[in-house]
PDB file of C-alpha atoms and ligand atoms in Angstrom:
ATOM      1  CA  UNK A   1     -59.369  -7.130 -36.750  1.00  0.00           C
ATOM      2  CA  UNK A   2     -59.198  -6.370 -40.813  1.00  0.00           C
ATOM      3  CA  UNK A   3     -60.388  -8.829 -43.208  1.00  0.00           C
ATOM      4  CA  UNK A   4     -57.898  -9.054 -45.605  1.00  0.00           C
ATOM      5  CA  UNK A   5     -55.011  -8.045 -43.321  1.00  0.00           C
ATOM      6  CA  UNK A   6     -51.295  -8.514 -45.181  1.00  0.00           C
ATOM      7  CA  UNK A   7     -53.226 -10.313 -48.204  1.00  0.00           C
ATOM      8  CA  UNK A   8     -52.185  -9.546 -51.336  1.00  0.00           C
ATOM      9  CA  UNK A   9     -55.069  -9.094 -54.183  1.00  0.00           C
ATOM     10  CA  UNK A  10     -54.681  -8.381 -57.730  1.00  0.00           C
ATOM     11  CA  UNK A  11     -57.426  -5.993 -59.344  1.00  0.00           C
ATOM     12  CA  UNK A  12     -57.710  -5.687 -63.127  1.00  0.00           C
ATOM     13  CA  UNK A  13     -58.995  -2.390 -64.223  1.00  0.00           C
ATOM     14  CA  UNK A  14     -59.307  -0.596 -61.316  1.00  0.00           C
ATOM     15  CA  UNK A  15     -58.532   3.239 -62.224  1.00  0.00           C
ATOM     16  CA  UNK A  16     -62.125   3.681 -62.449  1.00  0.00           C
ATOM     17  CA  UNK A  17     -65.420   2.587 -61.677  1.00  0.00           C
ATOM     18  CA  UNK A  18     -66.278  -0.850 -59.949  1.00  0.00           C
ATOM     19  CA  UNK A  19     -62.565  -1.906 -59.646  1.00  0.00           C
ATOM     20  CA  UNK A  20     -61.405   1.309 -57.861  1.00  0.00           C
ATOM     21  CA  UNK A  21     -63.850   1.120 -55.432  1.00  0.00           C
ATOM     22  CA  UNK A  22     -62.860  -2.489 -54.867  1.00  0.00           C
ATOM     23  CA  UNK A  23     -59.155  -1.390 -54.658  1.00  0.00           C
ATOM     24  CA  UNK A  24     -60.106   1.346 -52.009  1.00  0.00           C
ATOM     25  CA  UNK A  25     -62.212  -1.093 -49.778  1.00  0.00           C
ATOM     26  CA  UNK A  26     -59.775  -3.749 -50.137  1.00  0.00           C
ATOM     27  CA  UNK A  27     -56.945  -1.306 -49.096  1.00  0.00           C
ATOM     28  CA  UNK A  28     -59.199   0.233 -46.126  1.00  0.00           C
ATOM     29  CA  UNK A  29     -59.260  -3.809 -45.015  1.00  0.00           C
ATOM     30  CA  UNK A  30     -55.285  -4.084 -44.870  1.00  0.00           C
ATOM     31  CA  UNK A  31     -54.631  -5.999 -48.418  1.00  0.00           C
ATOM     32  CA  UNK A  32     -51.674  -4.918 -50.487  1.00  0.00           C
ATOM     33  CA  UNK A  33     -53.141  -3.906 -53.792  1.00  0.00           C
ATOM     34  CA  UNK A  34     -51.891  -4.739 -57.339  1.00  0.00           C
ATOM     35  CA  UNK A  35     -53.998  -3.392 -59.906  1.00  0.00           C
ATOM     36  CA  UNK A  36     -54.136  -3.527 -63.859  1.00  0.00           C
ATOM     37  CA  UNK A  37     -55.409  -0.668 -66.227  1.00  0.00           C
ATOM     38  CA  UNK A  38     -54.548   0.178 -70.004  1.00  0.00           C
ATOM     39  CA  UNK A  39     -54.252   4.252 -70.547  1.00  0.00           C
ATOM     40  CA  UNK A  40     -54.927   6.241 -67.511  1.00  0.00           C
ATOM     41  CA  UNK A  41     -51.718   6.872 -66.262  1.00  0.00           C
ATOM     42  CA  UNK A  42     -52.573   9.913 -64.072  1.00  0.00           C
ATOM     43  CA  UNK A  43     -55.475   8.046 -62.544  1.00  0.00           C
ATOM     44  CA  UNK A  44     -53.184   5.011 -61.996  1.00  0.00           C
ATOM     45  CA  UNK A  45     -50.544   7.172 -60.417  1.00  0.00           C
ATOM     46  CA  UNK A  46     -52.948   8.951 -58.176  1.00  0.00           C
ATOM     47  CA  UNK A  47     -54.725   5.624 -56.969  1.00  0.00           C
ATOM     48  CA  UNK A  48     -51.330   4.111 -56.033  1.00  0.00           C
ATOM     49  CA  UNK A  49     -50.770   7.422 -53.609  1.00  0.00           C
ATOM     50  CA  UNK A  50     -54.190   7.146 -52.484  1.00  0.00           C
ATOM     51  CA  UNK A  51     -54.114   3.507 -51.603  1.00  0.00           C
ATOM     52  CA  UNK A  52     -50.463   3.955 -49.950  1.00  0.00           C
ATOM     53  CA  UNK A  53     -51.883   6.482 -48.055  1.00  0.00           C
ATOM     54  CA  UNK A  54     -53.960   3.861 -46.270  1.00  0.00           C
ATOM     55  CA  UNK A  55     -51.117   2.136 -44.855  1.00  0.00           C
ATOM     56  CA  UNK A  56     -50.561  -0.695 -47.435  1.00  0.00           C
ATOM     57  CA  UNK A  57     -48.422  -1.289 -50.439  1.00  0.00           C
ATOM     58  CA  UNK A  58     -49.921  -0.829 -53.845  1.00  0.00           C
ATOM     59  CA  UNK A  59     -48.812  -0.834 -57.531  1.00  0.00           C
ATOM     60  CA  UNK A  60     -50.147  -0.452 -61.109  1.00  0.00           C
ATOM     61  CA  UNK A  61     -49.343  -1.957 -64.044  1.00  0.00           C
ATOM     62  CA  UNK A  62     -50.195  -1.012 -67.511  1.00  0.00           C
ATOM     63  CA  UNK A  63     -50.649  -3.760 -69.755  1.00  0.00           C
ATOM     64  CA  UNK A  64     -54.061  -5.483 -71.999  1.00  0.00           C
ATOM     65  CA  UNK A  65     -55.222  -8.215 -69.998  1.00  0.00           C
ATOM     66  CA  UNK A  66     -56.282  -9.766 -73.478  1.00  0.00           C
ATOM     67  CA  UNK A  67     -52.492 -10.465 -73.589  1.00  0.00           C
ATOM     68  CA  UNK A  68     -51.667 -14.028 -71.902  1.00  0.00           C
ATOM     69  CA  UNK A  69     -47.573 -13.439 -71.830  1.00  0.00           C
ATOM     70  CA  UNK A  70     -48.346  -9.849 -70.493  1.00  0.00           C
ATOM     71  CA  UNK A  71     -50.697 -11.317 -67.426  1.00  0.00           C
ATOM     72  CA  UNK A  72     -47.813 -13.939 -66.868  1.00  0.00           C
ATOM     73  CA  UNK A  73     -45.001 -11.643 -66.469  1.00  0.00           C
ATOM     74  CA  UNK A  74     -47.297  -9.470 -64.080  1.00  0.00           C
ATOM     75  CA  UNK A  75     -48.137 -12.166 -62.109  1.00  0.00           C
ATOM     76  CA  UNK A  76     -44.169 -13.193 -62.035  1.00  0.00           C
ATOM     77  CA  UNK A  77     -43.375  -9.745 -60.634  1.00  0.00           C
ATOM     78  CA  UNK A  78     -45.878  -9.640 -57.998  1.00  0.00           C
ATOM     79  CA  UNK A  79     -44.901 -12.895 -56.552  1.00  0.00           C
ATOM     80  CA  UNK A  80     -41.076 -11.676 -56.712  1.00  0.00           C
ATOM     81  CA  UNK A  81     -41.813  -8.585 -54.910  1.00  0.00           C
ATOM     82  CA  UNK A  82     -45.107  -9.620 -52.627  1.00  0.00           C
ATOM     83  CA  UNK A  83     -44.237 -13.236 -52.153  1.00  0.00           C
ATOM     84  CA  UNK A  84     -47.720 -14.338 -52.741  1.00  0.00           C
ATOM     85  CA  UNK A  85     -50.865 -13.651 -54.590  1.00  0.00           C
ATOM     86  CA  UNK A  86     -54.119 -14.661 -52.231  1.00  0.00           C
ATOM     87  CA  UNK A  87     -56.825 -13.137 -54.309  1.00  0.00           C
ATOM     88  CA  UNK A  88     -57.670 -12.035 -58.053  1.00  0.00           C
ATOM     89  CA  UNK A  89     -60.483  -9.671 -59.112  1.00  0.00           C
ATOM     90  CA  UNK A  90     -60.988 -10.282 -62.687  1.00  0.00           C
ATOM     91  CA  UNK A  91     -62.628  -7.076 -63.629  1.00  0.00           C
ATOM     92  CA  UNK A  92     -61.778  -5.128 -66.633  1.00  0.00           C
ATOM     93  CA  UNK A  93     -64.195  -5.134 -69.230  1.00  0.00           C
ATOM     94  CA  UNK A  94     -65.444  -2.888 -72.035  1.00  0.00           C
ATOM     95  CA  UNK A  95     -68.717  -3.000 -74.102  1.00  0.00           C
ATOM     96  CA  UNK A  96     -68.933  -2.365 -77.884  1.00  0.00           C
ATOM     97  CA  UNK A  97     -72.662  -2.140 -78.322  1.00  0.00           C
ATOM     98  CA  UNK A  98     -74.394  -2.701 -81.576  1.00  0.00           C
ATOM     99  CA  UNK A  99     -77.659  -4.529 -82.811  1.00  0.00           C
ATOM    100  CA  UNK A 100     -76.444  -8.194 -84.373  1.00  0.00           C
ATOM    101  CA  UNK A 101     -77.225  -6.731 -87.657  1.00  0.00           C
ATOM    102  CA  UNK A 102     -74.301  -3.911 -87.650  1.00  0.00           C
ATOM    103  CA  UNK A 103     -71.851  -5.947 -84.792  1.00  0.00           C
ATOM    104  CA  UNK A 104     -68.467  -6.047 -87.197  1.00  0.00           C
ATOM    105  CA  UNK A 105     -66.216  -8.968 -86.438  1.00  0.00           C
ATOM    106  CA  UNK A 106     -63.877  -6.805 -84.785  1.00  0.00           C
ATOM    107  CA  UNK A 107     -66.677  -5.321 -82.234  1.00  0.00           C
ATOM    108  CA  UNK A 108     -67.220  -9.254 -81.304  1.00  0.00           C
ATOM    109  CA  UNK A 109     -63.751 -10.287 -81.180  1.00  0.00           C
ATOM    110  CA  UNK A 110     -62.224  -7.002 -78.800  1.00  0.00           C
ATOM    111  CA  UNK A 111     -65.259  -7.722 -76.413  1.00  0.00           C
ATOM    112  CA  UNK A 112     -64.850 -11.443 -76.301  1.00  0.00           C
ATOM    113  CA  UNK A 113     -61.049 -11.069 -75.771  1.00  0.00           C
ATOM    114  CA  UNK A 114     -61.110  -8.277 -73.554  1.00  0.00           C
ATOM    115  CA  UNK A 115     -63.534  -9.362 -71.020  1.00  0.00           C
ATOM    116  CA  UNK A 116     -63.713 -13.339 -71.297  1.00  0.00           C
ATOM    117  CA  UNK A 117     -60.024 -14.096 -72.647  1.00  0.00           C
ATOM    118  CA  UNK A 118     -58.885 -12.062 -69.883  1.00  0.00           C
ATOM    119  CA  UNK A 119     -60.250 -14.210 -67.151  1.00  0.00           C
ATOM    120  CA  UNK A 120     -58.550 -17.176 -68.465  1.00  0.00           C
ATOM    121  CA  UNK A 121     -55.330 -15.270 -68.944  1.00  0.00           C
ATOM    122  CA  UNK A 122     -54.836 -13.999 -65.594  1.00  0.00           C
ATOM    123  CA  UNK A 123     -56.665 -17.336 -63.734  1.00  0.00           C
ATOM    124  CA  UNK A 124     -53.849 -19.133 -65.699  1.00  0.00           C
ATOM    125  CA  UNK A 125     -51.339 -16.795 -64.545  1.00  0.00           C
ATOM    126  CA  UNK A 126     -51.710 -16.997 -60.741  1.00  0.00           C
ATOM    127  CA  UNK A 127     -53.130 -20.668 -60.543  1.00  0.00           C
ATOM    128  CA  UNK A 128     -49.562 -22.309 -60.159  1.00  0.00           C
ATOM    129  CA  UNK A 129     -49.121 -19.730 -57.130  1.00  0.00           C
ATOM    130  CA  UNK A 130     -52.332 -20.499 -55.263  1.00  0.00           C
ATOM    131  CA  UNK A 131     -51.797 -23.996 -56.021  1.00  0.00           C
ATOM    132  CA  UNK A 132     -48.464 -23.764 -54.003  1.00  0.00           C
ATOM    133  CA  UNK A 133     -50.055 -21.969 -51.078  1.00  0.00           C
ATOM    134  CA  UNK A 134     -53.193 -24.156 -51.156  1.00  0.00           C
ATOM    135  CA  UNK A 135     -55.210 -21.142 -50.873  1.00  0.00           C
ATOM    136  CA  UNK A 136     -56.913 -18.471 -53.039  1.00  0.00           C
ATOM    137  CA  UNK A 137     -59.990 -16.811 -54.162  1.00  0.00           C
ATOM    138  CA  UNK A 138     -60.875 -15.622 -57.587  1.00  0.00           C
ATOM    139  CA  UNK A 139     -63.315 -13.555 -58.216  1.00  0.00           C
ATOM    140  CA  UNK A 140     -64.723 -12.466 -61.929  1.00  0.00           C
ATOM    141  CA  UNK A 141     -66.863  -9.912 -62.787  1.00  0.00           C
ATOM    142  CA  UNK A 142     -69.613 -11.309 -64.918  1.00  0.00           C
ATOM    143  CA  UNK A 143     -73.139  -9.016 -65.410  1.00  0.00           C
ATOM    144  CA  UNK A 144     -76.794  -9.521 -65.276  1.00  0.00           C
ATOM    145  CA  UNK A 145     -76.276  -9.459 -69.324  1.00  0.00           C
ATOM    146  CA  UNK A 146     -74.523 -12.582 -69.063  1.00  0.00           C
ATOM    147  CA  UNK A 147     -77.330 -14.443 -66.883  1.00  0.00           C
ATOM    148  CA  UNK A 148     -80.259 -13.211 -69.004  1.00  0.00           C
ATOM    149  CA  UNK A 149     -78.984 -11.668 -72.379  1.00  0.00           C
ATOM    150  CA  UNK A 150     -79.946  -7.917 -73.920  1.00  0.00           C
ATOM    151  CA  UNK A 151     -80.817  -6.793 -77.259  1.00  0.00           C
ATOM    152  CA  UNK A 152     -77.625  -4.589 -78.603  1.00  0.00           C
ATOM    153  CA  UNK A 153     -74.866  -6.331 -76.496  1.00  0.00           C
ATOM    154  CA  UNK A 154     -74.561 -10.150 -77.983  1.00  0.00           C
ATOM    155  CA  UNK A 155     -70.794  -9.925 -77.734  1.00  0.00           C
ATOM    156  CA  UNK A 156     -71.000  -8.573 -74.279  1.00  0.00           C
ATOM    157  CA  UNK A 157     -73.840 -10.920 -73.203  1.00  0.00           C
ATOM    158  CA  UNK A 158     -71.543 -13.969 -74.605  1.00  0.00           C
ATOM    159  CA  UNK A 159     -68.590 -12.870 -72.945  1.00  0.00           C
ATOM    160  CA  UNK A 160     -69.840 -12.484 -69.499  1.00  0.00           C
ATOM    161  CA  UNK A 161     -72.225 -15.788 -69.710  1.00  0.00           C
ATOM    162  CA  UNK A 162     -68.425 -17.085 -70.697  1.00  0.00           C
ATOM    163  CA  UNK A 163     -67.224 -16.296 -67.305  1.00  0.00           C
ATOM    164  CA  UNK A 164     -70.241 -17.983 -65.698  1.00  0.00           C
ATOM    165  CA  UNK A 165     -68.815 -21.380 -67.178  1.00  0.00           C
ATOM    166  CA  UNK A 166     -65.592 -20.360 -66.802  1.00  0.00           C
ATOM    167  CA  UNK A 167     -65.837 -19.586 -63.076  1.00  0.00           C
ATOM    168  CA  UNK A 168     -68.048 -23.071 -62.429  1.00  0.00           C
ATOM    169  CA  UNK A 169     -65.247 -24.881 -63.964  1.00  0.00           C
ATOM    170  CA  UNK A 170     -62.627 -23.434 -61.918  1.00  0.00           C
ATOM    171  CA  UNK A 171     -64.380 -23.907 -59.079  1.00  0.00           C
ATOM    172  CA  UNK A 172     -64.615 -27.812 -59.695  1.00  0.00           C
ATOM    173  CA  UNK A 173     -60.815 -28.365 -60.535  1.00  0.00           C
ATOM    174  CA  UNK A 174     -59.381 -26.262 -57.596  1.00  0.00           C
ATOM    175  CA  UNK A 175     -61.638 -27.093 -55.104  1.00  0.00           C
ATOM    176  CA  UNK A 176     -59.684 -29.664 -53.637  1.00  0.00           C
ATOM    177  CA  UNK A 177     -57.020 -27.187 -53.355  1.00  0.00           C
ATOM    178  CA  UNK A 178     -59.152 -24.843 -51.293  1.00  0.00           C
ATOM    179  CA  UNK A 179     -58.800 -22.214 -54.294  1.00  0.00           C
ATOM    180  CA  UNK A 180     -62.566 -21.030 -54.605  1.00  0.00           C
ATOM    181  CA  UNK A 181     -63.705 -19.310 -57.911  1.00  0.00           C
ATOM    182  CA  UNK A 182     -67.045 -17.437 -57.684  1.00  0.00           C
ATOM    183  CA  UNK A 183     -68.627 -14.564 -60.552  1.00  0.00           C
ATOM    184  CA  UNK A 184     -70.493 -11.394 -59.352  1.00  0.00           C
ATOM    185  CA  UNK A 185     -73.336 -10.313 -61.784  1.00  0.00           C
ATOM    186  CA  UNK A 186     -73.955  -6.932 -61.181  1.00  0.00           C
ATOM    187  CA  UNK A 187     -77.232  -5.384 -62.595  1.00  0.00           C
ATOM    188  CA  UNK A 188     -76.978  -1.486 -63.769  1.00  0.00           C
ATOM    189  CA  UNK A 189     -74.059   0.210 -61.692  1.00  0.00           C
ATOM    190  CA  UNK A 190     -73.842   4.117 -62.086  1.00  0.00           C
ATOM    191  CA  UNK A 191     -69.972   4.530 -63.625  1.00  0.00           C
ATOM    192  CA  UNK A 192     -68.495   5.800 -66.319  1.00  0.00           C
ATOM    193  CA  UNK A 193     -69.505   3.076 -68.292  1.00  0.00           C
ATOM    194  CA  UNK A 194     -72.704   3.849 -68.020  1.00  0.00           C
ATOM    195  CA  UNK A 195     -72.304   7.835 -67.928  1.00  0.00           C
ATOM    196  CA  UNK A 196     -72.413   8.064 -71.677  1.00  0.00           C
ATOM    197  CA  UNK A 197     -76.097   6.617 -71.878  1.00  0.00           C
ATOM    198  CA  UNK A 198     -79.319   8.842 -72.217  1.00  0.00           C
ATOM    199  CA  UNK A 199     -80.478  10.237 -68.863  1.00  0.00           C
ATOM    200  CA  UNK A 200     -84.058   9.390 -69.877  1.00  0.00           C
ATOM    201  CA  UNK A 201     -83.441   6.149 -70.217  1.00  0.00           C
ATOM    202  CA  UNK A 202     -81.162   5.860 -67.402  1.00  0.00           C
ATOM    203  CA  UNK A 203     -84.241   7.219 -64.892  1.00  0.00           C
ATOM    204  CA  UNK A 204     -86.420   4.670 -66.987  1.00  0.00           C
ATOM    205  CA  UNK A 205     -84.161   1.858 -65.502  1.00  0.00           C
ATOM    206  CA  UNK A 206     -84.036   3.193 -61.972  1.00  0.00           C
ATOM    207  CA  UNK A 207     -87.708   3.084 -62.017  1.00  0.00           C
ATOM    208  CA  UNK A 208     -87.811  -0.119 -62.911  1.00  0.00           C
ATOM    209  CA  UNK A 209     -85.414  -2.033 -60.221  1.00  0.00           C
ATOM    210  CA  UNK A 210     -87.230  -3.034 -57.253  1.00  0.00           C
ATOM    211  CA  UNK A 211     -84.875  -0.674 -54.865  1.00  0.00           C
ATOM    212  CA  UNK A 212     -85.640   2.400 -57.314  1.00  0.00           C
ATOM    213  CA  UNK A 213     -82.015   3.375 -57.623  1.00  0.00           C
ATOM    214  CA  UNK A 214     -78.801   2.430 -59.852  1.00  0.00           C
ATOM    215  CA  UNK A 215     -76.404   0.342 -57.770  1.00  0.00           C
ATOM    216  CA  UNK A 216     -73.078   2.161 -56.495  1.00  0.00           C
ATOM    217  CA  UNK A 217     -69.553   0.691 -57.429  1.00  0.00           C
ATOM    218  CA  UNK A 218     -69.382   0.475 -53.361  1.00  0.00           C
ATOM    219  CA  UNK A 219     -72.351  -1.744 -53.388  1.00  0.00           C
ATOM    220  CA  UNK A 220     -70.381  -4.312 -56.043  1.00  0.00           C
ATOM    221  CA  UNK A 221     -67.129  -3.990 -53.720  1.00  0.00           C
ATOM    222  CA  UNK A 222     -68.765  -4.729 -50.736  1.00  0.00           C
ATOM    223  CA  UNK A 223     -69.728  -8.119 -51.881  1.00  0.00           C
ATOM    224  CA  UNK A 224     -66.331  -8.514 -53.689  1.00  0.00           C
ATOM    225  CA  UNK A 225     -64.748  -8.174 -50.140  1.00  0.00           C
ATOM    226  CA  UNK A 226     -67.075 -10.725 -48.753  1.00  0.00           C
ATOM    227  CA  UNK A 227     -66.123 -13.426 -51.634  1.00  0.00           C
ATOM    228  CA  UNK A 228     -62.510 -12.507 -51.098  1.00  0.00           C
ATOM    229  CA  UNK A 229     -62.345 -12.768 -47.501  1.00  0.00           C
ATOM    230  CA  UNK A 230     -62.647 -16.034 -44.814  1.00  0.00           C
ATOM    231  CA  UNK A 231     -66.214 -14.819 -44.612  1.00  0.00           C
ATOM    232  CA  UNK A 232     -67.119 -17.002 -47.676  1.00  0.00           C
ATOM    233  CA  UNK A 233     -64.724 -19.637 -46.903  1.00  0.00           C
ATOM    234  CA  UNK A 234     -67.295 -22.203 -47.874  1.00  0.00           C
ATOM    235  CA  UNK A 235     -68.535 -20.395 -50.993  1.00  0.00           C
ATOM    236  CA  UNK A 236     -67.303 -21.567 -53.940  1.00  0.00           C
ATOM    237  CA  UNK A 237     -68.704 -22.066 -57.575  1.00  0.00           C
ATOM    238  CA  UNK A 238     -71.336 -19.434 -57.121  1.00  0.00           C
ATOM    239  CA  UNK A 239     -73.031 -16.581 -59.222  1.00  0.00           C
ATOM    240  CA  UNK A 240     -74.337 -13.662 -57.126  1.00  0.00           C
ATOM    241  CA  UNK A 241     -76.137 -10.863 -58.430  1.00  0.00           C
ATOM    242  CA  UNK A 242     -75.922  -7.418 -57.306  1.00  0.00           C
ATOM    243  CA  UNK A 243     -78.480  -5.951 -58.843  1.00  0.00           C
ATOM    244  CA  UNK A 244     -81.334  -4.093 -56.788  1.00  0.00           C
ATOM    245  CA  UNK A 245     -84.022  -6.834 -57.113  1.00  0.00           C
ATOM    246  CA  UNK A 246     -83.349  -6.501 -61.203  1.00  0.00           C
ATOM    247  CA  UNK A 247     -83.588 -10.128 -62.005  1.00  0.00           C
ATOM    248  CA  UNK A 248     -86.076 -11.119 -59.436  1.00  0.00           C
TER     249      UNK A 248
HETATM  250  P1  NAP B   1     -65.354   1.243 -66.326  1.00  0.00           P
HETATM  251  O1  NAP B   1     -65.447   2.301 -65.564  1.00  0.00           O
HETATM  252  O2  NAP B   1     -65.656   1.436 -67.837  1.00  0.00           O
HETATM  253  O3  NAP B   1     -63.762   1.030 -65.858  1.00  0.00           O
HETATM  254  C1  NAP B   1     -62.967  -0.059 -66.625  1.00  0.00           C
HETATM  255  C2  NAP B   1     -61.744  -0.573 -65.994  1.00  0.00           C
HETATM  256  O4  NAP B   1     -61.232  -1.545 -66.813  1.00  0.00           O
HETATM  257  C3  NAP B   1     -60.721   0.848 -66.107  1.00  0.00           C
HETATM  258  O5  NAP B   1     -59.583   1.110 -65.190  1.00  0.00           O
HETATM  259  C4  NAP B   1     -59.677   0.518 -67.591  1.00  0.00           C
HETATM  260  O6  NAP B   1     -58.788   1.121 -67.531  1.00  0.00           O
HETATM  261  C5  NAP B   1     -59.821  -0.965 -67.476  1.00  0.00           C
HETATM  262  N1  NAP B   1     -59.665  -1.881 -68.974  1.00  0.00           N
HETATM  263  C6  NAP B   1     -60.257  -1.528 -69.746  1.00  0.00           C
HETATM  264  N2  NAP B   1     -59.702  -2.322 -70.883  1.00  0.00           N
HETATM  265  C7  NAP B   1     -58.391  -3.129 -70.467  1.00  0.00           C
HETATM  266  C8  NAP B   1     -57.699  -3.945 -71.134  1.00  0.00           C
HETATM  267  N3  NAP B   1     -57.503  -4.286 -71.989  1.00  0.00           N
HETATM  268  N4  NAP B   1     -56.994  -3.937 -70.058  1.00  0.00           N
HETATM  269  C9  NAP B   1     -56.702  -3.834 -68.757  1.00  0.00           C
HETATM  270  N5  NAP B   1     -57.660  -3.126 -68.127  1.00  0.00           N
HETATM  271  C10 NAP B   1     -58.474  -2.558 -68.845  1.00  0.00           C
HETATM  272  O7  NAP B   1     -65.984  -0.234 -66.141  1.00  0.00           O
HETATM  273  P2  NAP B   1     -66.721  -0.457 -64.762  1.00  0.00           P
HETATM  274  O8  NAP B   1     -68.277   0.176 -65.235  1.00  0.00           O
HETATM  275  O9  NAP B   1     -66.452  -0.170 -63.319  1.00  0.00           O
HETATM  276  O10 NAP B   1     -66.960  -2.089 -64.978  1.00  0.00           O
HETATM  277  C11 NAP B   1     -66.170  -2.914 -64.431  1.00  0.00           C
HETATM  278  C12 NAP B   1     -66.807  -4.199 -64.463  1.00  0.00           C
HETATM  279  O11 NAP B   1     -67.919  -4.633 -64.397  1.00  0.00           O
HETATM  280  C13 NAP B   1     -66.572  -4.485 -66.330  1.00  0.00           C
HETATM  281  O12 NAP B   1     -66.127  -5.868 -66.369  1.00  0.00           O
HETATM  282  C14 NAP B   1     -68.291  -4.581 -66.323  1.00  0.00           C
HETATM  283  O13 NAP B   1     -68.581  -5.263 -67.847  1.00  0.00           O
HETATM  284  C15 NAP B   1     -68.628  -4.900 -65.252  1.00  0.00           C
HETATM  285  N6  NAP B   1     -70.211  -4.424 -65.009  1.00  0.00           N
HETATM  286  C16 NAP B   1     -70.290  -3.656 -65.158  1.00  0.00           C
HETATM  287  C17 NAP B   1     -71.531  -2.870 -64.887  1.00  0.00           C
HETATM  288  C18 NAP B   1     -71.758  -1.307 -64.873  1.00  0.00           C
HETATM  289  O14 NAP B   1     -73.473  -0.998 -64.567  1.00  0.00           O
HETATM  290  N7  NAP B   1     -71.237  -0.252 -64.913  1.00  0.00           N
HETATM  291  C19 NAP B   1     -72.577  -3.688 -64.719  1.00  0.00           C
HETATM  292  C20 NAP B   1     -72.666  -5.214 -64.896  1.00  0.00           C
HETATM  293  C21 NAP B   1     -70.922  -5.535 -65.099  1.00  0.00           C
HETATM  294  P3  NAP B   1     -58.110   2.711 -68.313  1.00  0.00           P
HETATM  295  O15 NAP B   1     -58.969   3.455 -67.108  1.00  0.00           O
HETATM  296  O16 NAP B   1     -56.756   2.870 -68.599  1.00  0.00           O
HETATM  297  O17 NAP B   1     -59.228   2.738 -69.443  1.00  0.00           O
END
């Protein structure tokens, strides 16, 4: 028995990294997957084909998740074509790192709108459908940086901490309608986002983590599957770290 048989999941930012691993695992577990991206057309078409080959429906939508109207249009199209929305994973995110002294207003605004406002946008866009269904699971990708802060990432940390407050509030508002909302705080996960970092520094990070390695996108996808499925039916309003013990 597959954990997400015939369910409809929306995953933002799934052409690479963590989002892609979530899309693949959800499809393995029988979910029809709708995903978003902003620039990687070839990767999006390849992912659609890869997911469809697993025997589920899959469709990629290209738009900026910082745009509320675009999120609403997409949600309406999904309901028209797939008839329901069971799961939303708000995963799309960017970094524009700089020390506060050098951080521009643009760098701050871009990160807040892409990482935080997008979570409001997509949650707003699916709320009515989930309320009608009287079920739904919303999973927001935060970061250990949102829990703890990080020098050089004031914009990113603020966006990821904002997600935590949003998640807990939505869990309180929508719990009575059987809509759950949880956040995941990944630690150091080795993806393209982190591939640009200096290798010596990365090795130092690995050594300082209790489990002595960086995480994989699959490590995060496994927790996302748990939170998406009925295995977590009594879990809402939580922030769960996937960080190899980093914040312990
Ligand atoms: P990634 O490899 O950089 O992939 C980001 C994805 O988001 C891509 O699919 C990208 O689409 C999409 N995207 C970016 N901006 C978008 C926008 N404005 N509208 C729609 N889609 C957009 O990122 P990742 O490392 O997998 O991270 C995924 C999430 O986990 C992010 O929220 C990140 O903050 C969080 N996280 C990551 C780590 C880590 O160590 N990697 C740790 C903690 C938290 P295109 O391919 O089209 O550009």
